[in-house]
Amino acid sequence: MPEPTNEQPTGEQPAVEQPTVEQSADPKSPAAKPPAAKPRRDRSAADSAARRRALAGLRATTGGVGVLVAAAAIAAVGLLPLPSFGEPSPGLSVTPQRTALQQVCPGAILRLGDDTGQDAGTATAVDGAVVRENATVGSVDSTGLPGAASAARVITSAPAEDALLSGAQSQRLSGSDLTGFAAAGCREASSTAWLVGGSTTVGRTTLLTLSNPTGVEATVALRIWGENGAVSAPGMSGIIVPARSQRVLSLAGFAQNLASPMVEVVSRGGQIVAALQQSITRGVDPGGVDLIGDTAAPSTTQTIPGVQMPGPDTVGAQLGEDGYADLASALRLGNPGTEDATVDVAIVPEKKGAEATTQRIPVPAGTTVDVPIEEQPVGAYTVSLESDVPVVGAMRTSVFSPAANAQAAPKTDFEWSVAAPALAERSAFTAAVGDAPQLHLVNPGRTAVSATLQSAQAAKASVLEVPARGTLTVPLTSGSSYTLGDAAGLIGSVSYRGSGAVAGYVIASPGPTSSPITIRR
């Protein structure tokens, strides 16, 4: 495996109304009786004096007995065990039964209509994606989702202790209507996903794929925001995705001419894998494709690793041409909350000694903004976000290659790099088939991390030193699978960049499977 390159740090449902019971006076309540008349004093003075002495003695006697009874009661209470506060109640440790490891690969790039331009309301697959997968223990079973337009694949491996599963896919297109390179990692199903990227303006097609690998029907609800706020449209809730199937929806069916979509996907019942597919056509020329996986959930801190900047000389000459405005690099920020956000953005080069670019961006509540980013020198960058309220983010970059001759179209492609979650102690990933894949690791912590990288084809792991608040870039082998160890807290992605091609995807750790849990009464 090639030697790693070590980079220095650079920096509505309505509330249920509870029934109330009105309190009223009971008409049958007995009225207060008048005080009884005092008895006539007809006894002699001597009898009265004797009676008073007897009563006084009785009071003295009963008072002493009362003291003794009270003392005995206190002593008895002292013999009883008192409840203990602050001590945990007894618990039972239970280890759930191991389940099979499972991921979904999104499948081939889709177009609306067939290759003749007919049946424009139906999504059809364009050729097929190349899928690679690996399990650290045992073998991998790969099957297609029945009826999935994109031929999405479900990869599964048997449960085993310390087992990890990974997969990735890639596809290169060079047709008259779709060109470019797209790559994506296979992901575990979940009940919630956030998607940032795409557009439904003229010449931009964005499709939402909902894949349900489980044996339970999923009911999906969408929330969509854009540059003008939240989108309200029929059909955004109650979307049924049958068990072991896929649904494909066009975002334009909910909001046309939406320049900056942000989507939250929530499922009940079966869990799903959600993704976006975007394609661009400028006039009659195809402008690239991309597969956009889910981004990290809203947070006050976000990290977008491995952003491939094309360089100002690569796209600058085309930006003035009609339809090429979105060839420029842009950062999309989404604020799904009810309070305005102020986001501090740092674009940090992975190249040693290069300076970071910073700026402060306001994001109104319930909206998205696309921020043009000044073209940086060609290379890989980390984009860091610090916000006063939770936000999501993704970065769009493009590549451009001039036409080879007067009859040919220029080669353009684009990528949405999304924010990545922090890694667990051990994670697995696969480098999809493509040109010059690279691993990007970001260490946001204050201490250096010594991680290990084990290729499925190598007998020995490599040690990766990731400096505090720094990055590390490692060349990978196309189509190979890897295991990251001792990587807790790091953030990672895989990237590709070539002539007229750019793509990438984040690395995600597996969800909890069979860790022991404690049940308490």
XYZ file of C-alpha atoms in Angstrom:
521
model
C 0.000 0.000 0.000
C 1.391 3.489 -0.871
C 2.831 5.531 1.974
C 0.406 7.941 3.676
C 0.828 11.676 3.333
C 0.816 13.373 6.742
C -0.664 16.903 6.746
C -0.336 19.420 9.537
C -3.232 20.950 11.434
C -4.830 23.942 9.811
C -7.093 24.538 11.533
C -48.225 18.384 13.907
C -49.846 16.738 15.855
C -52.241 18.829 18.071
C -51.843 18.400 21.772
C -54.400 16.096 23.309
C -56.761 18.021 25.499
C -57.036 16.295 28.807
C -60.554 15.917 30.263
C -61.243 17.949 33.364
C -63.600 17.218 36.235
C -65.340 20.198 37.723
C -65.516 20.247 41.529
C -68.878 21.246 43.133
C -70.503 21.227 46.629
C -72.453 18.074 47.494
C -76.132 19.017 48.053
C -76.436 16.041 50.388
C -73.699 17.231 52.722
C -75.022 17.551 56.259
C -75.386 21.079 57.542
C -73.420 22.085 60.578
C -75.352 21.461 63.731
C -75.651 24.200 66.319
C -73.549 23.668 69.440
C -75.287 21.736 72.185
C -76.412 23.686 75.217
C -74.145 23.396 78.240
C -75.561 21.184 81.026
C -76.896 22.868 84.112
C -74.444 22.941 87.012
C -76.626 21.311 89.733
C -73.921 19.488 91.637
C -72.548 20.681 94.962
C -69.270 22.476 95.218
C -67.726 19.512 97.061
C -68.694 17.073 94.338
C -67.243 19.401 91.743
C -63.939 19.721 93.589
C -63.622 15.948 93.980
C -64.341 15.421 90.326
C -61.684 17.943 89.335
C -59.061 16.160 91.476
C -59.918 12.788 89.912
C -59.689 14.147 86.392
C -56.349 15.769 87.126
C -54.930 12.471 88.335
C -56.262 10.678 85.283
C -54.641 13.214 82.980
C -51.312 12.768 84.718
C -51.520 8.986 84.454
C -52.526 8.886 80.779
C -49.870 11.471 79.942
C -47.143 9.211 81.352
C -48.501 6.227 79.472
C -48.549 8.294 76.263
C -44.887 9.173 76.688
C -43.984 5.501 77.152
C -46.009 4.472 74.087
C -44.398 7.164 71.966
C -40.908 6.137 73.117
C -41.661 2.509 72.321
C -42.912 3.462 68.869
C -39.740 5.446 68.138
C -37.597 2.535 69.301
C -39.564 0.155 67.103
C -39.114 2.413 64.073
C -35.375 2.454 64.735
C -35.319 -1.329 64.373
C -36.908 -1.226 60.885
C -34.684 -0.961 57.761
C -34.933 2.496 56.251
C -35.011 2.975 52.451
C -31.636 3.734 50.842
C -31.427 6.599 48.390
C -28.741 7.022 45.730
C -27.925 3.323 45.379
C -28.754 1.735 41.987
C -31.465 -0.859 41.948
C -30.397 -4.384 41.034
C -30.166 -4.859 37.282
C -30.032 -7.712 34.832
C -27.396 -7.578 32.096
C -28.789 -8.904 28.824
C -26.929 -9.387 25.539
C -29.341 -9.272 22.586
C -29.112 -11.996 19.983
C -26.721 -11.077 17.190
C -28.342 -10.126 13.918
C -26.965 -10.267 10.405
C -24.962 -7.260 9.191
C -26.758 -5.499 6.349
C -26.174 -2.494 4.091
C -27.822 -1.053 0.983
C -25.948 0.192 -2.086
C -28.091 2.807 -3.914
C -27.830 1.242 -7.373
C -27.466 2.624 -10.879
C -27.936 6.230 -11.938
C -31.555 6.886 -12.945
C -33.157 8.949 -15.685
C -36.780 9.997 -15.988
C -38.073 8.170 -19.055
C -36.442 5.564 -21.245
C -33.524 6.022 -23.629
C -35.906 7.209 -26.373
C -37.304 9.995 -24.210
C -40.674 8.310 -23.721
C -42.490 7.593 -20.441
C -41.022 10.667 -18.745
C -42.830 9.962 -15.487
C -40.985 6.702 -14.861
C -37.448 6.335 -13.514
C -35.280 3.854 -15.382
C -31.739 2.698 -14.691
C -28.883 3.732 -16.952
C -26.562 0.766 -17.394
C -25.390 -0.530 -14.002
C -23.098 0.270 -11.101
C -19.980 -1.692 -10.156
C -20.307 -2.909 -6.560
C -17.516 -4.140 -4.306
C -18.122 -5.516 -0.806
C -16.272 -7.274 1.999
C -16.867 -8.790 5.445
C -14.087 -9.125 7.995
C -15.608 -12.442 9.133
C -17.285 -14.900 6.765
C -18.680 -14.230 3.312
C -21.036 -11.620 1.838
C -24.392 -12.294 0.187
C -25.401 -9.687 -2.419
C -28.977 -9.541 -3.726
C -31.062 -6.989 -5.569
C -34.125 -5.281 -4.138
C -37.052 -6.760 -6.108
C -38.524 -4.211 -8.475
C -36.014 -1.485 -7.628
C -35.650 0.783 -10.640
C -32.017 1.445 -9.801
C -31.191 -2.235 -9.185
C -30.176 -1.306 -5.641
C -28.154 -4.040 -3.950
C -28.506 -5.383 -0.419
C -25.302 -6.855 1.003
C -25.497 -9.126 4.047
C -23.079 -11.133 6.166
C -23.725 -13.575 8.993
C -23.495 -12.308 12.586
C -20.162 -12.881 14.293
C -18.162 -11.325 17.099
C -16.194 -8.243 15.989
C -17.445 -8.689 12.407
C -17.588 -5.636 10.128
C -19.250 -5.231 6.734
C -18.534 -2.652 4.049
C -19.371 -1.981 0.440
C -19.211 0.758 -2.191
C -20.292 1.297 -5.772
C -19.256 3.448 -8.716
C -20.489 4.211 -12.211
C -19.010 6.075 -15.167
C -21.368 7.488 -17.798
C -20.560 8.899 -21.233
C -23.915 9.089 -23.004
C -25.458 11.905 -24.976
C -27.690 12.950 -22.059
C -25.808 11.758 -18.964
C -22.066 11.931 -18.378
C -19.787 11.905 -15.365
C -18.567 9.677 -12.566
C -20.533 8.842 -9.408
C -19.510 6.833 -6.353
C -21.263 6.004 -3.094
C -20.711 3.954 0.008
C -23.249 1.303 0.995
C -25.125 2.310 4.151
C -27.089 0.744 7.002
C -30.827 1.405 7.114
C -32.116 3.881 9.704
C -35.301 5.671 10.711
C -34.024 9.212 10.024
C -31.830 10.740 7.324
C -30.815 14.274 6.361
C -30.018 15.009 2.706
C -28.348 18.205 1.480
C -27.719 18.789 -2.216
C -29.400 18.834 -5.591
C -31.666 21.320 -7.343
C -34.931 21.355 -9.313
C -34.202 24.428 -11.450
C -34.175 24.247 -15.245
C -31.835 21.525 -16.498
C -31.321 20.089 -12.997
C -32.998 16.810 -12.060
C -32.925 15.515 -8.495
C -34.433 12.165 -7.541
C -34.984 10.824 -4.033
C -34.531 7.071 -3.601
C -36.034 5.308 -0.575
C -34.766 1.734 -0.171
C -36.356 -0.567 2.419
C -34.257 -3.726 2.940
C -36.302 -4.901 5.939
C -39.198 -7.323 6.095
C -41.542 -4.618 7.424
C -43.423 -1.992 5.419
C -42.095 1.536 5.965
C -44.249 4.661 6.159
C -42.163 7.709 5.255
C -42.673 11.412 5.898
C -40.624 14.178 4.283
C -39.785 17.699 5.359
C -38.245 19.889 2.657
C -36.725 23.340 2.979
C -35.290 25.715 0.410
C -33.973 29.215 -0.020
C -37.457 30.639 0.673
C -38.325 28.458 3.656
C -40.223 25.249 4.255
C -41.992 23.524 1.368
C -45.636 22.520 1.748
C -46.988 20.134 -0.861
C -49.348 17.154 -1.092
C -47.857 13.706 -0.744
C -45.018 14.522 1.649
C -46.319 12.152 4.322
C -47.779 8.671 4.318
C -45.351 7.484 1.623
C -45.469 3.682 1.654
C -42.286 1.761 0.868
C -43.158 -1.951 0.893
C -40.843 -4.436 2.543
C -37.728 -5.251 0.489
C -38.443 -2.649 -2.165
C -37.510 0.833 -3.362
C -39.484 3.998 -4.127
C -38.173 6.746 -6.407
C -39.596 10.267 -6.095
C -38.742 13.421 -8.033
C -38.124 16.431 -5.803
C -39.669 18.571 -8.545
C -42.959 16.837 -7.775
C -42.937 18.640 -4.433
C -41.206 21.901 -5.381
C -40.212 23.125 -8.830
C -37.450 25.693 -9.322
C -36.024 24.930 -5.889
C -32.384 25.976 -6.042
C -31.194 24.771 -2.627
C -33.059 21.749 -1.252
C -32.578 20.279 2.215
C -34.599 17.151 3.037
C -35.361 15.308 6.261
C -36.600 11.733 5.809
C -38.350 9.976 8.710
C -39.687 6.413 8.517
C -41.952 4.372 10.789
C -42.116 0.610 10.676
C -39.335 -0.585 8.390
C -36.070 1.340 8.273
C -34.759 2.796 5.037
C -31.670 4.052 3.219
C -32.318 7.437 1.601
C -30.190 9.099 -1.079
C -30.371 11.801 -3.734
C -29.343 11.474 -7.375
C -28.696 14.678 -9.294
C -27.961 15.162 -12.977
C -27.334 18.374 -14.911
C -28.041 19.275 -18.533
C -26.887 22.640 -19.904
C -28.799 23.227 -23.095
C -28.173 19.970 -24.921
C -24.873 19.225 -23.197
C -24.788 16.845 -20.204
C -23.159 18.436 -17.163
C -22.454 15.582 -14.766
C -24.080 13.238 -12.255
C -23.770 12.613 -8.532
C -25.015 10.258 -5.830
C -25.592 12.174 -2.590
C -25.668 10.174 0.627
C -27.076 11.355 3.932
C -25.200 14.057 5.789
C -24.555 14.316 9.522
C -27.636 15.308 11.544
C -28.063 18.975 12.548
C -25.373 20.058 14.983
C -23.530 23.166 16.117
C -20.293 21.672 14.735
C -19.922 19.981 11.347
C -16.928 18.691 9.396
C -16.894 18.067 5.642
C -13.722 16.082 4.842
C -11.970 15.497 1.536
C -13.497 18.309 -0.544
C -11.854 18.306 -3.993
C -11.256 21.853 -5.247
C -10.689 22.101 -9.021
C -8.570 25.262 -9.023
C -9.508 28.668 -10.490
C -7.975 27.962 -13.896
C -10.117 24.849 -14.351
C -13.624 26.323 -14.278
C -13.095 30.091 -14.309
C -13.381 30.572 -18.063
C -16.766 28.834 -18.193
C -18.508 30.615 -15.328
C -19.681 33.456 -17.570
C -21.365 31.104 -20.026
C -25.130 30.702 -19.934
C -26.166 27.816 -17.663
C -22.741 27.370 -16.090
C -23.217 29.405 -12.902
C -23.433 26.274 -10.765
C -20.049 25.138 -12.021
C -18.652 27.405 -9.294
C -17.925 25.964 -5.871
C -20.626 26.632 -3.279
C -21.327 25.761 0.344
C -24.928 24.913 1.180
C -26.014 25.574 4.749
C -29.387 24.501 6.105
C -31.050 25.725 9.286
C -34.138 23.620 10.106
C -34.677 25.309 13.470
C -36.758 28.264 14.619
C -33.841 30.557 15.520
C -31.524 32.341 13.098
C -28.025 30.886 12.856
C -24.616 32.481 12.551
C -22.137 30.027 11.061
C -18.366 30.428 11.112
C -16.873 28.649 8.104
C -13.240 27.565 7.767
C -11.930 26.083 4.514
C -8.682 24.386 5.469
C -6.236 23.033 2.854
C -4.827 19.574 3.488
C -1.600 20.710 1.862
C 1.122 21.479 4.395
C 1.776 25.150 5.027
C -1.284 26.479 3.181
C -3.522 29.030 4.897
C -7.191 28.579 5.738
C -9.985 30.790 4.423
C -12.659 31.870 6.901
C -15.957 33.722 6.747
C -19.129 34.221 8.810
C -22.483 33.349 7.235
C -25.969 34.205 8.583
C -28.625 31.549 7.927
C -32.221 32.576 8.697
C -34.384 30.103 10.591
C -36.104 27.484 8.459
C -34.149 28.227 5.275
C -31.126 27.199 3.238
C -28.428 29.365 1.680
C -25.899 28.604 -1.052
C -22.698 30.540 -0.389
C -20.327 31.020 -3.359
C -16.805 30.002 -2.386
C -13.836 31.683 -3.990
C -11.965 29.133 -6.052
C -8.978 27.771 -4.163
C -5.785 26.202 -5.527
C -6.366 22.689 -6.783
C -6.296 20.072 -4.027
C -8.185 18.560 -1.105
C -9.718 20.635 1.683
C -11.579 20.230 4.963
C -14.596 22.474 5.544
C -15.370 23.106 9.229
C -18.577 24.714 10.502
C -19.195 26.287 13.919
C -22.722 27.553 14.570
C -24.709 28.955 17.475
C -27.699 26.730 16.571
C -27.763 23.277 14.909
C -27.273 23.309 11.129
C -26.470 20.911 8.301
C -24.076 21.429 5.418
C -22.628 20.185 2.138
C -20.121 21.516 -0.392
C -20.502 21.443 -4.192
C -17.407 21.395 -6.398
C -16.983 20.773 -10.125
C -14.420 19.829 -12.742
C -14.273 20.934 -16.371
C -12.366 19.636 -19.379
C -12.636 21.499 -22.707
C -14.100 19.752 -25.723
C -11.634 17.659 -27.680
C -12.908 19.074 -30.992
C -15.620 21.284 -32.441
C -18.089 18.415 -32.654
C -17.552 17.219 -29.064
C -19.035 18.594 -25.850
C -16.867 19.671 -22.919
C -16.558 17.218 -20.046
C -18.002 18.492 -16.805
C -18.822 16.735 -13.569
C -19.694 17.766 -10.018
C -19.843 16.400 -6.494
C -21.701 17.194 -3.275
C -19.375 16.519 -0.325
C -21.442 16.056 2.834
C -20.645 16.379 6.529
C -19.449 13.180 8.191
C -20.073 11.752 11.667
C -17.255 10.921 14.063
C -15.931 7.372 13.754
C -16.069 4.660 16.386
C -13.058 2.669 17.573
C -13.326 0.236 14.625
C -14.861 0.872 11.212
C -14.741 -0.739 7.794
C -14.989 0.839 4.347
C -14.504 -0.082 0.707
C -12.814 1.999 -1.987
C -15.148 1.852 -4.974
C -13.643 1.122 -8.373
C -12.302 4.390 -9.783
C -9.239 6.453 -10.584
C -6.819 7.293 -7.752
C -9.028 6.880 -4.665
C -7.806 8.600 -1.512
C -8.651 8.291 2.175
C -9.052 11.572 4.053
C -8.909 11.584 7.859
C -9.589 14.645 10.009
C -8.702 14.852 13.691
C -10.739 17.632 15.355
C -9.341 16.781 18.788
C -6.552 18.361 20.783
C -4.329 15.274 20.892
C -2.779 13.272 18.075
C -4.359 9.933 17.150
C -2.439 6.804 16.147
C -4.903 4.779 14.081
C -4.366 1.580 12.102
C -5.371 0.803 8.527
C -5.671 -2.856 7.523
C -6.290 -3.787 3.888
C -8.273 -6.964 3.275
C -5.453 -8.072 0.968
C -2.571 -7.220 3.320
C -1.164 -9.331 6.125
C -0.111 -6.384 8.266
C -1.796 -3.146 9.290
C -0.268 0.275 8.709
C -0.060 2.856 11.487
C -1.547 6.254 10.637
C -0.485 9.276 12.678
C -3.183 11.955 12.505
C -2.005 15.172 14.188
C -4.158 17.125 16.611
C -6.512 19.439 14.728
C -4.937 18.147 11.541
C -5.513 15.902 8.543
C -4.000 12.890 6.860
C -4.376 11.753 3.254
C -3.680 8.138 2.280
C -3.685 6.699 -1.269
C -5.967 3.658 -1.604
C -6.232 0.742 -3.997
C -9.257 0.846 -6.284
C -11.827 -1.812 -5.367
C -10.141 -2.826 -2.092
C -11.688 -2.972 1.380
C -10.123 -1.704 4.598
C -10.543 -1.746 8.371
C -9.752 1.304 10.501
C -8.710 0.641 14.095
C -8.137 2.927 17.096
C -9.923 5.638 15.126
C -12.445 6.891 17.700
C -13.256 10.561 17.132
C -11.706 10.808 13.667
C -13.770 11.878 10.654
C -13.205 10.235 7.278
C -14.115 10.120 3.600
C -13.024 8.607 0.286
C -12.526 10.843 -2.760
C -11.911 10.543 -6.514
C -10.731 13.155 -8.996
C -9.737 12.702 -12.613
C -10.226 14.130 -16.084
C -13.856 15.227 -16.220
C -14.667 13.205 -13.102
C -15.069 13.938 -9.396
C -16.846 11.963 -6.642
C -16.643 10.913 -3.016
C -18.489 9.618 0.034
C -18.107 9.632 3.803
C -17.100 6.730 6.032
C -19.642 5.741 8.685
C -19.207 3.396 11.632
C -21.661 0.530 12.130
C -24.617 1.021 14.433
C -24.959 -0.919 17.707
C -25.702 -4.601 17.186
C -25.356 -6.855 20.204
C -23.767 -4.808 22.974
C -24.917 -5.817 26.484
C -27.706 -3.732 27.998
C -28.811 -3.517 31.640
C -32.500 -3.812 32.489
C -33.610 -2.259 35.803
C -36.942 -2.261 37.576
